[in-house]
């Protein structure tokens, strides 16, 4: 009864109201005031946070994972520090987020009061907090298209053909020989990684555009837009110089680019790209596969400009068009020719891979899921010899698709990791590594590469070498994304002066796989550069190289602090310096992604010194096993290495 909730001064059992209603009589009891220590309250708070984290992890464990019923709530703040800092990292795979977590570990440990309340604040109990706690900040190329409403964009370079689709849309095309050269570059660097369009059909339309007066192609917005973006991509990867045509000085479009302020000098391919965006027009009620091709190409070039969010949004729009045209369904292409069916199938798979790639780079949700399609993998058995010329090697695209699917599954598995190192290695990391190893073992013989030395073999074509390098860069990057969080946990344990509960054998297995993959990726990039196949703006190359250099740096730092954690080689420092030289080369060639990655790498190097020199709980004898001054000198003595690589005078 309502009156029974009031504290009675005279206790009567039962009270009159409860007696009349035949109910049990209850009384409110006043809380007692007791005195407890602050440390006891912090201990309770730490246990509550650990219990909440453990409960959420257990609710999200996938069906193929094994629960760990023996886990106990962690009470001590220092011990929680090493594990909670890793929590939920697998859900955000961006490099910026990983570096921010490294800095957070160091800052919370070294700040005043870091042993107490600040350490507890590291726990993230709400996923939304994780997304806004460190928004990715990076420098990207600004476009005139972002701010101008003018339909005519004026540039300093000179082109031979000037097209006017209507009274408000004017653009220029370069000389035909230069276009042919750019298409060769496109084929070498990008032609075999995905299926972006049918090359023979593309060349036929190009020929008609230049050689046929008043051709239908010269009035086709979609085709001209696609052509311009392909030229932009080709120019962004071409290591040569753009040809110039000098006209009379009174011609307004022949003004020398030297008079332009440096901030207005366009990035390679940017002029073509801006013109393509200017004429881009998609009728979403009447879309075609051409529009999907265009959006995929635009997304790829946006990455070259380090416009990561733009690339993510363009691939998302492309994915929507795939759904609109039902490209993921076999039945939607049943009336098409064999070549058209293969084209639509490969286009969907390529869009799926690009969607997953941009999702991984930005840490945002993807648009396509593999379980929505009933398509088979690419093949060429049903095609005639002439139709086969429209498609690249099916094995390369199939291998990339399979690797993307495995990476998607692995990243989901990593997001379910709890707080138990031994259990996580057993139920998540080892099975995920085995999936990747199975993929590598199933590769056809001509696609196997152990060290990247295959890139320098003269018997193989340039497109094959470049595709082979890209494939294995991506494979090793998948391993790094999978195992990188455990490296973060070990760094956190060093600052928290704790040790993992995993066996030494398990830790060595994980650490050595991670370090080996990082080392191989750096060596591949060094070989790519020495073979003259490095791209000037390559965003994906940047990402693979930076992640690998970061792991190399952290591995050497952890080894300096806890010898034997990683199996180093005598050449690791030299490899690190050479790889950093390649990244510096790309930055000097205008890559904004390389510039951002070098800035983050400097932060990682500073963190590496802090890791190696952390003194809390060090065995007195352990500190004599390595010379920190010599190690730092070797690690960051990059100028001599840059000179030996011939990278100082990059233009």
PDB file of C-alpha atoms in Angstrom, residues 258-539:
ATOM      1  CA  UNK A 258      55.646  28.895 -63.555  1.00  0.00           C
ATOM      2  CA  UNK A 259      53.740  32.142 -62.959  1.00  0.00           C
ATOM      3  CA  UNK A 260      51.068  30.372 -60.950  1.00  0.00           C
ATOM      4  CA  UNK A 261      51.319  30.374 -57.141  1.00  0.00           C
ATOM      5  CA  UNK A 262      52.610  27.035 -55.873  1.00  0.00           C
ATOM      6  CA  UNK A 263      49.380  26.311 -54.015  1.00  0.00           C
ATOM      7  CA  UNK A 264      47.473  26.376 -57.319  1.00  0.00           C
ATOM      8  CA  UNK A 265      49.682  23.875 -59.151  1.00  0.00           C
ATOM      9  CA  UNK A 266      47.389  20.887 -59.752  1.00  0.00           C
ATOM     10  CA  UNK A 267      48.178  17.372 -58.608  1.00  0.00           C
ATOM     11  CA  UNK A 268      48.855  14.942 -61.491  1.00  0.00           C
ATOM     12  CA  UNK A 269      45.539  14.057 -63.091  1.00  0.00           C
ATOM     13  CA  UNK A 270      43.577  16.695 -61.196  1.00  0.00           C
ATOM     14  CA  UNK A 271      42.707  18.709 -64.304  1.00  0.00           C
ATOM     15  CA  UNK A 272      41.200  15.679 -66.028  1.00  0.00           C
ATOM     16  CA  UNK A 273      39.369  14.759 -62.835  1.00  0.00           C
ATOM     17  CA  UNK A 274      37.808  18.194 -62.362  1.00  0.00           C
ATOM     18  CA  UNK A 275      36.614  18.204 -65.963  1.00  0.00           C
ATOM     19  CA  UNK A 276      35.119  14.737 -65.460  1.00  0.00           C
ATOM     20  CA  UNK A 277      33.198  15.899 -62.392  1.00  0.00           C
ATOM     21  CA  UNK A 278      32.027  18.923 -64.335  1.00  0.00           C
ATOM     22  CA  UNK A 279      30.300  16.821 -67.000  1.00  0.00           C
ATOM     23  CA  UNK A 280      29.217  13.964 -64.712  1.00  0.00           C
ATOM     24  CA  UNK A 281      25.475  13.507 -64.822  1.00  0.00           C
ATOM     25  CA  UNK A 282      23.678  10.399 -63.571  1.00  0.00           C
ATOM     26  CA  UNK A 283      19.964   9.889 -64.058  1.00  0.00           C
ATOM     27  CA  UNK A 284      19.196   7.653 -61.109  1.00  0.00           C
ATOM     28  CA  UNK A 285      15.908   6.563 -62.673  1.00  0.00           C
ATOM     29  CA  UNK A 286      17.721   5.331 -65.773  1.00  0.00           C
ATOM     30  CA  UNK A 287      21.149   4.054 -64.697  1.00  0.00           C
ATOM     31  CA  UNK A 288      23.476   1.739 -66.618  1.00  0.00           C
ATOM     32  CA  UNK A 289      26.591  -0.269 -65.848  1.00  0.00           C
ATOM     33  CA  UNK A 290      28.579   2.626 -67.340  1.00  0.00           C
ATOM     34  CA  UNK A 291      27.642   4.742 -64.334  1.00  0.00           C
ATOM     35  CA  UNK A 292      28.915   2.045 -61.958  1.00  0.00           C
ATOM     36  CA  UNK A 293      32.207   1.988 -63.855  1.00  0.00           C
ATOM     37  CA  UNK A 294      32.472   5.773 -63.606  1.00  0.00           C
ATOM     38  CA  UNK A 295      31.782   5.899 -59.866  1.00  0.00           C
ATOM     39  CA  UNK A 296      34.341   3.166 -59.170  1.00  0.00           C
ATOM     40  CA  UNK A 297      36.967   5.033 -61.179  1.00  0.00           C
ATOM     41  CA  UNK A 298      36.141   8.309 -59.409  1.00  0.00           C
ATOM     42  CA  UNK A 299      36.487   6.572 -56.041  1.00  0.00           C
ATOM     43  CA  UNK A 300      39.937   5.268 -56.981  1.00  0.00           C
ATOM     44  CA  UNK A 301      41.184   8.678 -58.041  1.00  0.00           C
ATOM     45  CA  UNK A 302      39.674  10.298 -54.942  1.00  0.00           C
ATOM     46  CA  UNK A 303      41.950   8.040 -52.921  1.00  0.00           C
ATOM     47  CA  UNK A 304      44.912   9.301 -54.943  1.00  0.00           C
ATOM     48  CA  UNK A 305      44.000  12.803 -53.730  1.00  0.00           C
ATOM     49  CA  UNK A 306      43.671  11.409 -50.182  1.00  0.00           C
ATOM     50  CA  UNK A 307      39.964  12.265 -50.283  1.00  0.00           C
ATOM     51  CA  UNK A 308      39.077   9.207 -48.244  1.00  0.00           C
ATOM     52  CA  UNK A 309      35.521  10.147 -47.324  1.00  0.00           C
ATOM     53  CA  UNK A 310      34.768  11.056 -50.925  1.00  0.00           C
ATOM     54  CA  UNK A 311      36.069   7.658 -52.065  1.00  0.00           C
ATOM     55  CA  UNK A 312      33.886   5.951 -49.444  1.00  0.00           C
ATOM     56  CA  UNK A 313      30.800   7.852 -50.604  1.00  0.00           C
ATOM     57  CA  UNK A 314      31.423   7.198 -54.298  1.00  0.00           C
ATOM     58  CA  UNK A 315      31.810   3.455 -53.732  1.00  0.00           C
ATOM     59  CA  UNK A 316      28.648   3.570 -51.643  1.00  0.00           C
ATOM     60  CA  UNK A 317      26.782   5.190 -54.523  1.00  0.00           C
ATOM     61  CA  UNK A 318      28.214   2.597 -56.894  1.00  0.00           C
ATOM     62  CA  UNK A 319      27.023  -0.176 -54.580  1.00  0.00           C
ATOM     63  CA  UNK A 320      23.504   1.286 -54.620  1.00  0.00           C
ATOM     64  CA  UNK A 321      23.502   1.280 -58.420  1.00  0.00           C
ATOM     65  CA  UNK A 322      24.638  -2.366 -58.355  1.00  0.00           C
ATOM     66  CA  UNK A 323      21.605  -3.154 -56.235  1.00  0.00           C
ATOM     67  CA  UNK A 324      19.355  -1.116 -58.517  1.00  0.00           C
ATOM     68  CA  UNK A 325      20.508  -3.083 -61.577  1.00  0.00           C
ATOM     69  CA  UNK A 326      20.483  -6.368 -59.607  1.00  0.00           C
ATOM     70  CA  UNK A 327      24.047  -7.169 -60.626  1.00  0.00           C
ATOM     71  CA  UNK A 328      24.356  -9.480 -57.621  1.00  0.00           C
ATOM     72  CA  UNK A 329      21.725 -11.833 -59.056  1.00  0.00           C
ATOM     73  CA  UNK A 330      22.485 -14.397 -61.754  1.00  0.00           C
ATOM     74  CA  UNK A 331      18.889 -14.224 -62.953  1.00  0.00           C
ATOM     75  CA  UNK A 332      19.225 -10.504 -63.767  1.00  0.00           C
ATOM     76  CA  UNK A 333      21.808 -11.276 -66.485  1.00  0.00           C
ATOM     77  CA  UNK A 334      20.268 -14.451 -67.907  1.00  0.00           C
ATOM     78  CA  UNK A 335      19.323 -12.758 -71.205  1.00  0.00           C
ATOM     79  CA  UNK A 336      22.759 -11.182 -71.726  1.00  0.00           C
ATOM     80  CA  UNK A 337      25.549 -12.506 -73.911  1.00  0.00           C
ATOM     81  CA  UNK A 338      28.316 -14.523 -72.197  1.00  0.00           C
ATOM     82  CA  UNK A 339      30.675 -11.546 -72.393  1.00  0.00           C
ATOM     83  CA  UNK A 340      28.103  -9.166 -70.937  1.00  0.00           C
ATOM     84  CA  UNK A 341      27.278 -11.624 -68.132  1.00  0.00           C
ATOM     85  CA  UNK A 342      30.957 -11.938 -67.249  1.00  0.00           C
ATOM     86  CA  UNK A 343      31.318  -8.159 -67.371  1.00  0.00           C
ATOM     87  CA  UNK A 344      28.401  -7.581 -64.998  1.00  0.00           C
ATOM     88  CA  UNK A 345      29.612 -10.318 -62.658  1.00  0.00           C
ATOM     89  CA  UNK A 346      33.163  -8.977 -62.466  1.00  0.00           C
ATOM     90  CA  UNK A 347      31.886  -5.438 -62.066  1.00  0.00           C
ATOM     91  CA  UNK A 348      29.829  -6.434 -58.999  1.00  0.00           C
ATOM     92  CA  UNK A 349      32.737  -8.304 -57.421  1.00  0.00           C
ATOM     93  CA  UNK A 350      35.059  -5.359 -58.096  1.00  0.00           C
ATOM     94  CA  UNK A 351      32.583  -2.955 -56.522  1.00  0.00           C
ATOM     95  CA  UNK A 352      32.325  -5.267 -53.522  1.00  0.00           C
ATOM     96  CA  UNK A 353      36.125  -5.248 -53.082  1.00  0.00           C
ATOM     97  CA  UNK A 354      36.361  -1.472 -53.494  1.00  0.00           C
ATOM     98  CA  UNK A 355      33.513  -0.962 -51.039  1.00  0.00           C
ATOM     99  CA  UNK A 356      35.285  -3.120 -48.453  1.00  0.00           C
ATOM    100  CA  UNK A 357      38.589  -1.385 -49.093  1.00  0.00           C
ATOM    101  CA  UNK A 358      37.244   2.134 -48.560  1.00  0.00           C
ATOM    102  CA  UNK A 359      35.272   0.920 -45.550  1.00  0.00           C
ATOM    103  CA  UNK A 360      38.456  -0.474 -43.980  1.00  0.00           C
ATOM    104  CA  UNK A 361      40.433   2.709 -44.654  1.00  0.00           C
ATOM    105  CA  UNK A 362      37.768   4.965 -43.130  1.00  0.00           C
ATOM    106  CA  UNK A 363      36.480   2.708 -40.347  1.00  0.00           C
ATOM    107  CA  UNK A 364      32.901   3.149 -41.617  1.00  0.00           C
ATOM    108  CA  UNK A 365      30.272   0.470 -42.384  1.00  0.00           C
ATOM    109  CA  UNK A 366      30.343  -1.132 -45.865  1.00  0.00           C
ATOM    110  CA  UNK A 367      27.417  -1.057 -48.283  1.00  0.00           C
ATOM    111  CA  UNK A 368      27.608  -4.568 -49.792  1.00  0.00           C
ATOM    112  CA  UNK A 369      27.614  -8.001 -48.146  1.00  0.00           C
ATOM    113  CA  UNK A 370      28.920 -11.153 -49.758  1.00  0.00           C
ATOM    114  CA  UNK A 371      25.952 -13.213 -48.585  1.00  0.00           C
ATOM    115  CA  UNK A 372      23.574 -11.156 -50.749  1.00  0.00           C
ATOM    116  CA  UNK A 373      24.977 -12.525 -54.013  1.00  0.00           C
ATOM    117  CA  UNK A 374      24.643 -15.858 -55.794  1.00  0.00           C
ATOM    118  CA  UNK A 375      27.350 -15.026 -58.338  1.00  0.00           C
ATOM    119  CA  UNK A 376      30.205 -17.410 -59.073  1.00  0.00           C
ATOM    120  CA  UNK A 377      33.819 -16.290 -59.173  1.00  0.00           C
ATOM    121  CA  UNK A 378      35.214 -14.821 -62.429  1.00  0.00           C
ATOM    122  CA  UNK A 379      36.044 -17.279 -65.184  1.00  0.00           C
ATOM    123  CA  UNK A 380      36.743 -17.239 -68.900  1.00  0.00           C
ATOM    124  CA  UNK A 381      35.797 -20.743 -70.026  1.00  0.00           C
ATOM    125  CA  UNK A 382      32.588 -19.625 -71.761  1.00  0.00           C
ATOM    126  CA  UNK A 383      34.208 -16.776 -73.682  1.00  0.00           C
ATOM    127  CA  UNK A 384      35.461 -16.782 -77.257  1.00  0.00           C
ATOM    128  CA  UNK A 385      39.099 -15.794 -77.964  1.00  0.00           C
ATOM    129  CA  UNK A 386      38.008 -12.306 -79.029  1.00  0.00           C
ATOM    130  CA  UNK A 387      35.843 -11.870 -75.933  1.00  0.00           C
ATOM    131  CA  UNK A 388      38.701 -13.000 -73.697  1.00  0.00           C
ATOM    132  CA  UNK A 389      40.623  -9.870 -74.727  1.00  0.00           C
ATOM    133  CA  UNK A 390      38.023  -7.836 -72.819  1.00  0.00           C
ATOM    134  CA  UNK A 391      39.046  -9.326 -69.483  1.00  0.00           C
ATOM    135  CA  UNK A 392      42.217  -9.674 -67.441  1.00  0.00           C
ATOM    136  CA  UNK A 393      43.451 -12.851 -65.740  1.00  0.00           C
ATOM    137  CA  UNK A 394      40.507 -14.302 -63.798  1.00  0.00           C
ATOM    138  CA  UNK A 395      42.857 -15.818 -61.209  1.00  0.00           C
ATOM    139  CA  UNK A 396      43.995 -12.404 -59.980  1.00  0.00           C
ATOM    140  CA  UNK A 397      40.484 -11.067 -59.472  1.00  0.00           C
ATOM    141  CA  UNK A 398      39.287 -14.326 -57.899  1.00  0.00           C
ATOM    142  CA  UNK A 399      42.200 -14.311 -55.451  1.00  0.00           C
ATOM    143  CA  UNK A 400      41.484 -10.689 -54.507  1.00  0.00           C
ATOM    144  CA  UNK A 401      37.794 -11.459 -53.952  1.00  0.00           C
ATOM    145  CA  UNK A 402      38.593 -14.431 -51.739  1.00  0.00           C
ATOM    146  CA  UNK A 403      41.126 -12.405 -49.766  1.00  0.00           C
ATOM    147  CA  UNK A 404      38.577  -9.625 -49.261  1.00  0.00           C
ATOM    148  CA  UNK A 405      36.005 -12.101 -47.959  1.00  0.00           C
ATOM    149  CA  UNK A 406      38.546 -13.613 -45.547  1.00  0.00           C
ATOM    150  CA  UNK A 407      39.602 -10.182 -44.334  1.00  0.00           C
ATOM    151  CA  UNK A 408      35.980  -9.238 -43.695  1.00  0.00           C
ATOM    152  CA  UNK A 409      35.456 -12.354 -41.609  1.00  0.00           C
ATOM    153  CA  UNK A 410      38.717 -11.816 -39.729  1.00  0.00           C
ATOM    154  CA  UNK A 411      37.944  -8.203 -38.853  1.00  0.00           C
ATOM    155  CA  UNK A 412      34.575  -9.257 -37.477  1.00  0.00           C
ATOM    156  CA  UNK A 413      36.302 -11.930 -35.402  1.00  0.00           C
ATOM    157  CA  UNK A 414      38.794  -9.423 -34.004  1.00  0.00           C
ATOM    158  CA  UNK A 415      35.955  -7.176 -32.852  1.00  0.00           C
ATOM    159  CA  UNK A 416      34.791 -10.023 -30.589  1.00  0.00           C
ATOM    160  CA  UNK A 417      38.040 -10.352 -28.682  1.00  0.00           C
ATOM    161  CA  UNK A 418      37.607 -10.183 -24.921  1.00  0.00           C
ATOM    162  CA  UNK A 419      40.167  -9.655 -22.164  1.00  0.00           C
ATOM    163  CA  UNK A 420      41.944 -12.996 -22.127  1.00  0.00           C
ATOM    164  CA  UNK A 421      45.111 -13.121 -24.255  1.00  0.00           C
ATOM    165  CA  UNK A 422      45.460 -16.897 -24.212  1.00  0.00           C
ATOM    166  CA  UNK A 423      41.821 -17.463 -25.103  1.00  0.00           C
ATOM    167  CA  UNK A 424      41.816 -14.764 -27.801  1.00  0.00           C
ATOM    168  CA  UNK A 425      44.862 -16.260 -29.523  1.00  0.00           C
ATOM    169  CA  UNK A 426      43.317 -19.710 -29.411  1.00  0.00           C
ATOM    170  CA  UNK A 427      39.777 -18.888 -30.537  1.00  0.00           C
ATOM    171  CA  UNK A 428      40.246 -15.831 -32.782  1.00  0.00           C
ATOM    172  CA  UNK A 429      43.775 -15.080 -33.964  1.00  0.00           C
ATOM    173  CA  UNK A 430      45.054 -18.564 -34.790  1.00  0.00           C
ATOM    174  CA  UNK A 431      41.911 -19.563 -36.783  1.00  0.00           C
ATOM    175  CA  UNK A 432      42.012 -16.229 -38.614  1.00  0.00           C
ATOM    176  CA  UNK A 433      45.670 -16.686 -39.491  1.00  0.00           C
ATOM    177  CA  UNK A 434      44.962 -20.198 -40.701  1.00  0.00           C
ATOM    178  CA  UNK A 435      42.312 -18.866 -43.086  1.00  0.00           C
ATOM    179  CA  UNK A 436      44.852 -16.468 -44.572  1.00  0.00           C
ATOM    180  CA  UNK A 437      47.508 -19.162 -44.844  1.00  0.00           C
ATOM    181  CA  UNK A 438      45.019 -21.456 -46.608  1.00  0.00           C
ATOM    182  CA  UNK A 439      44.357 -18.678 -49.115  1.00  0.00           C
ATOM    183  CA  UNK A 440      48.070 -18.308 -49.846  1.00  0.00           C
ATOM    184  CA  UNK A 441      48.568 -22.068 -50.195  1.00  0.00           C
ATOM    185  CA  UNK A 442      45.719 -22.249 -52.714  1.00  0.00           C
ATOM    186  CA  UNK A 443      47.225 -19.642 -55.055  1.00  0.00           C
ATOM    187  CA  UNK A 444      48.117 -20.820 -58.568  1.00  0.00           C
ATOM    188  CA  UNK A 445      51.838 -21.389 -59.062  1.00  0.00           C
ATOM    189  CA  UNK A 446      52.318 -18.279 -61.208  1.00  0.00           C
ATOM    190  CA  UNK A 447      50.938 -16.049 -58.430  1.00  0.00           C
ATOM    191  CA  UNK A 448      53.150 -17.273 -55.584  1.00  0.00           C
ATOM    192  CA  UNK A 449      55.697 -14.779 -54.279  1.00  0.00           C
ATOM    193  CA  UNK A 450      57.625 -15.212 -51.042  1.00  0.00           C
ATOM    194  CA  UNK A 451      59.965 -12.236 -50.933  1.00  0.00           C
ATOM    195  CA  UNK A 452      58.836  -9.906 -53.700  1.00  0.00           C
ATOM    196  CA  UNK A 453      61.966 -10.602 -55.741  1.00  0.00           C
ATOM    197  CA  UNK A 454      59.681 -11.805 -58.556  1.00  0.00           C
ATOM    198  CA  UNK A 455      59.064  -8.154 -59.375  1.00  0.00           C
ATOM    199  CA  UNK A 456      62.559  -7.829 -60.824  1.00  0.00           C
ATOM    200  CA  UNK A 457      62.310 -10.890 -63.097  1.00  0.00           C
ATOM    201  CA  UNK A 458      62.663  -9.816 -66.718  1.00  0.00           C
ATOM    202  CA  UNK A 459      60.572 -12.652 -68.127  1.00  0.00           C
ATOM    203  CA  UNK A 460      57.327 -11.278 -66.734  1.00  0.00           C
ATOM    204  CA  UNK A 461      55.326  -8.373 -68.120  1.00  0.00           C
ATOM    205  CA  UNK A 462      55.066  -5.077 -66.262  1.00  0.00           C
ATOM    206  CA  UNK A 463      51.305  -5.396 -65.626  1.00  0.00           C
ATOM    207  CA  UNK A 464      51.827  -8.875 -64.151  1.00  0.00           C
ATOM    208  CA  UNK A 465      54.664  -7.680 -61.890  1.00  0.00           C
ATOM    209  CA  UNK A 466      52.634  -4.754 -60.617  1.00  0.00           C
ATOM    210  CA  UNK A 467      49.546  -6.914 -59.975  1.00  0.00           C
ATOM    211  CA  UNK A 468      51.627  -9.570 -58.237  1.00  0.00           C
ATOM    212  CA  UNK A 469      53.119  -6.940 -55.943  1.00  0.00           C
ATOM    213  CA  UNK A 470      49.689  -5.463 -55.191  1.00  0.00           C
ATOM    214  CA  UNK A 471      48.277  -8.897 -54.376  1.00  0.00           C
ATOM    215  CA  UNK A 472      50.940  -9.769 -51.827  1.00  0.00           C
ATOM    216  CA  UNK A 473      51.003  -6.289 -50.352  1.00  0.00           C
ATOM    217  CA  UNK A 474      47.314  -6.724 -49.673  1.00  0.00           C
ATOM    218  CA  UNK A 475      47.785 -10.210 -48.211  1.00  0.00           C
ATOM    219  CA  UNK A 476      50.457  -9.094 -45.763  1.00  0.00           C
ATOM    220  CA  UNK A 477      48.383  -6.033 -44.875  1.00  0.00           C
ATOM    221  CA  UNK A 478      45.490  -8.318 -43.919  1.00  0.00           C
ATOM    222  CA  UNK A 479      47.791 -10.135 -41.484  1.00  0.00           C
ATOM    223  CA  UNK A 480      48.920  -6.832 -39.997  1.00  0.00           C
ATOM    224  CA  UNK A 481      45.354  -5.602 -39.510  1.00  0.00           C
ATOM    225  CA  UNK A 482      44.534  -8.885 -37.800  1.00  0.00           C
ATOM    226  CA  UNK A 483      47.526  -8.986 -35.429  1.00  0.00           C
ATOM    227  CA  UNK A 484      48.192  -5.278 -34.940  1.00  0.00           C
ATOM    228  CA  UNK A 485      45.796  -4.971 -31.964  1.00  0.00           C
ATOM    229  CA  UNK A 486      47.804  -7.554 -30.026  1.00  0.00           C
ATOM    230  CA  UNK A 487      50.890  -5.386 -30.536  1.00  0.00           C
ATOM    231  CA  UNK A 488      48.965  -2.510 -28.976  1.00  0.00           C
ATOM    232  CA  UNK A 489      48.081  -4.708 -26.024  1.00  0.00           C
ATOM    233  CA  UNK A 490      51.741  -5.593 -25.473  1.00  0.00           C
ATOM    234  CA  UNK A 491      52.697  -1.920 -25.563  1.00  0.00           C
ATOM    235  CA  UNK A 492      50.001  -1.187 -23.001  1.00  0.00           C
ATOM    236  CA  UNK A 493      51.278  -4.011 -20.816  1.00  0.00           C
ATOM    237  CA  UNK A 494      54.771  -2.510 -20.889  1.00  0.00           C
ATOM    238  CA  UNK A 495      53.511   0.854 -19.663  1.00  0.00           C
ATOM    239  CA  UNK A 496      51.284  -0.859 -17.086  1.00  0.00           C
ATOM    240  CA  UNK A 497      54.171  -3.117 -15.977  1.00  0.00           C
ATOM    241  CA  UNK A 498      52.159  -6.285 -16.470  1.00  0.00           C
ATOM    242  CA  UNK A 499      52.584  -9.441 -18.533  1.00  0.00           C
ATOM    243  CA  UNK A 500      50.278 -11.405 -20.780  1.00  0.00           C
ATOM    244  CA  UNK A 501      48.641 -14.604 -19.575  1.00  0.00           C
ATOM    245  CA  UNK A 502      49.321 -16.201 -22.970  1.00  0.00           C
ATOM    246  CA  UNK A 503      52.119 -18.713 -23.285  1.00  0.00           C
ATOM    247  CA  UNK A 504      55.478 -17.589 -24.625  1.00  0.00           C
ATOM    248  CA  UNK A 505      55.018 -19.937 -27.580  1.00  0.00           C
ATOM    249  CA  UNK A 506      51.696 -18.353 -28.549  1.00  0.00           C
ATOM    250  CA  UNK A 507      53.045 -14.822 -28.255  1.00  0.00           C
ATOM    251  CA  UNK A 508      56.097 -15.662 -30.361  1.00  0.00           C
ATOM    252  CA  UNK A 509      53.849 -17.243 -32.989  1.00  0.00           C
ATOM    253  CA  UNK A 510      51.713 -14.106 -33.262  1.00  0.00           C
ATOM    254  CA  UNK A 511      54.569 -11.606 -33.005  1.00  0.00           C
ATOM    255  CA  UNK A 512      56.798 -13.340 -35.536  1.00  0.00           C
ATOM    256  CA  UNK A 513      53.966 -13.654 -38.077  1.00  0.00           C
ATOM    257  CA  UNK A 514      53.241  -9.956 -37.669  1.00  0.00           C
ATOM    258  CA  UNK A 515      56.865  -8.868 -37.978  1.00  0.00           C
ATOM    259  CA  UNK A 516      57.484 -11.164 -40.955  1.00  0.00           C
ATOM    260  CA  UNK A 517      54.514  -9.722 -42.862  1.00  0.00           C
ATOM    261  CA  UNK A 518      55.610  -6.157 -42.114  1.00  0.00           C
ATOM    262  CA  UNK A 519      59.159  -6.901 -43.230  1.00  0.00           C
ATOM    263  CA  UNK A 520      57.960  -8.541 -46.474  1.00  0.00           C
ATOM    264  CA  UNK A 521      55.730  -5.593 -47.348  1.00  0.00           C
ATOM    265  CA  UNK A 522      58.556  -3.112 -46.875  1.00  0.00           C
ATOM    266  CA  UNK A 523      60.852  -5.270 -49.021  1.00  0.00           C
ATOM    267  CA  UNK A 524      58.180  -5.538 -51.726  1.00  0.00           C
ATOM    268  CA  UNK A 525      57.829  -1.760 -51.817  1.00  0.00           C
ATOM    269  CA  UNK A 526      61.611  -1.354 -52.018  1.00  0.00           C
ATOM    270  CA  UNK A 527      61.683  -3.797 -54.952  1.00  0.00           C
ATOM    271  CA  UNK A 528      58.775  -2.008 -56.626  1.00  0.00           C
ATOM    272  CA  UNK A 529      60.663   1.273 -56.370  1.00  0.00           C
ATOM    273  CA  UNK A 530      63.901  -0.229 -57.686  1.00  0.00           C
ATOM    274  CA  UNK A 531      62.008  -1.762 -60.645  1.00  0.00           C
ATOM    275  CA  UNK A 532      60.641   1.670 -61.585  1.00  0.00           C
ATOM    276  CA  UNK A 533      57.054   0.631 -60.829  1.00  0.00           C
ATOM    277  CA  UNK A 534      56.360   2.892 -57.865  1.00  0.00           C
ATOM    278  CA  UNK A 535      53.369   5.222 -58.242  1.00  0.00           C
ATOM    279  CA  UNK A 536      53.586   8.872 -57.376  1.00  0.00           C
ATOM    280  CA  UNK A 537      50.323   9.170 -55.475  1.00  0.00           C
ATOM    281  CA  UNK A 538      49.451   5.522 -54.750  1.00  0.00           C
ATOM    282  CA  UNK A 539      47.183   5.676 -51.704  1.00  0.00           C
TER     283      UNK A 539
END
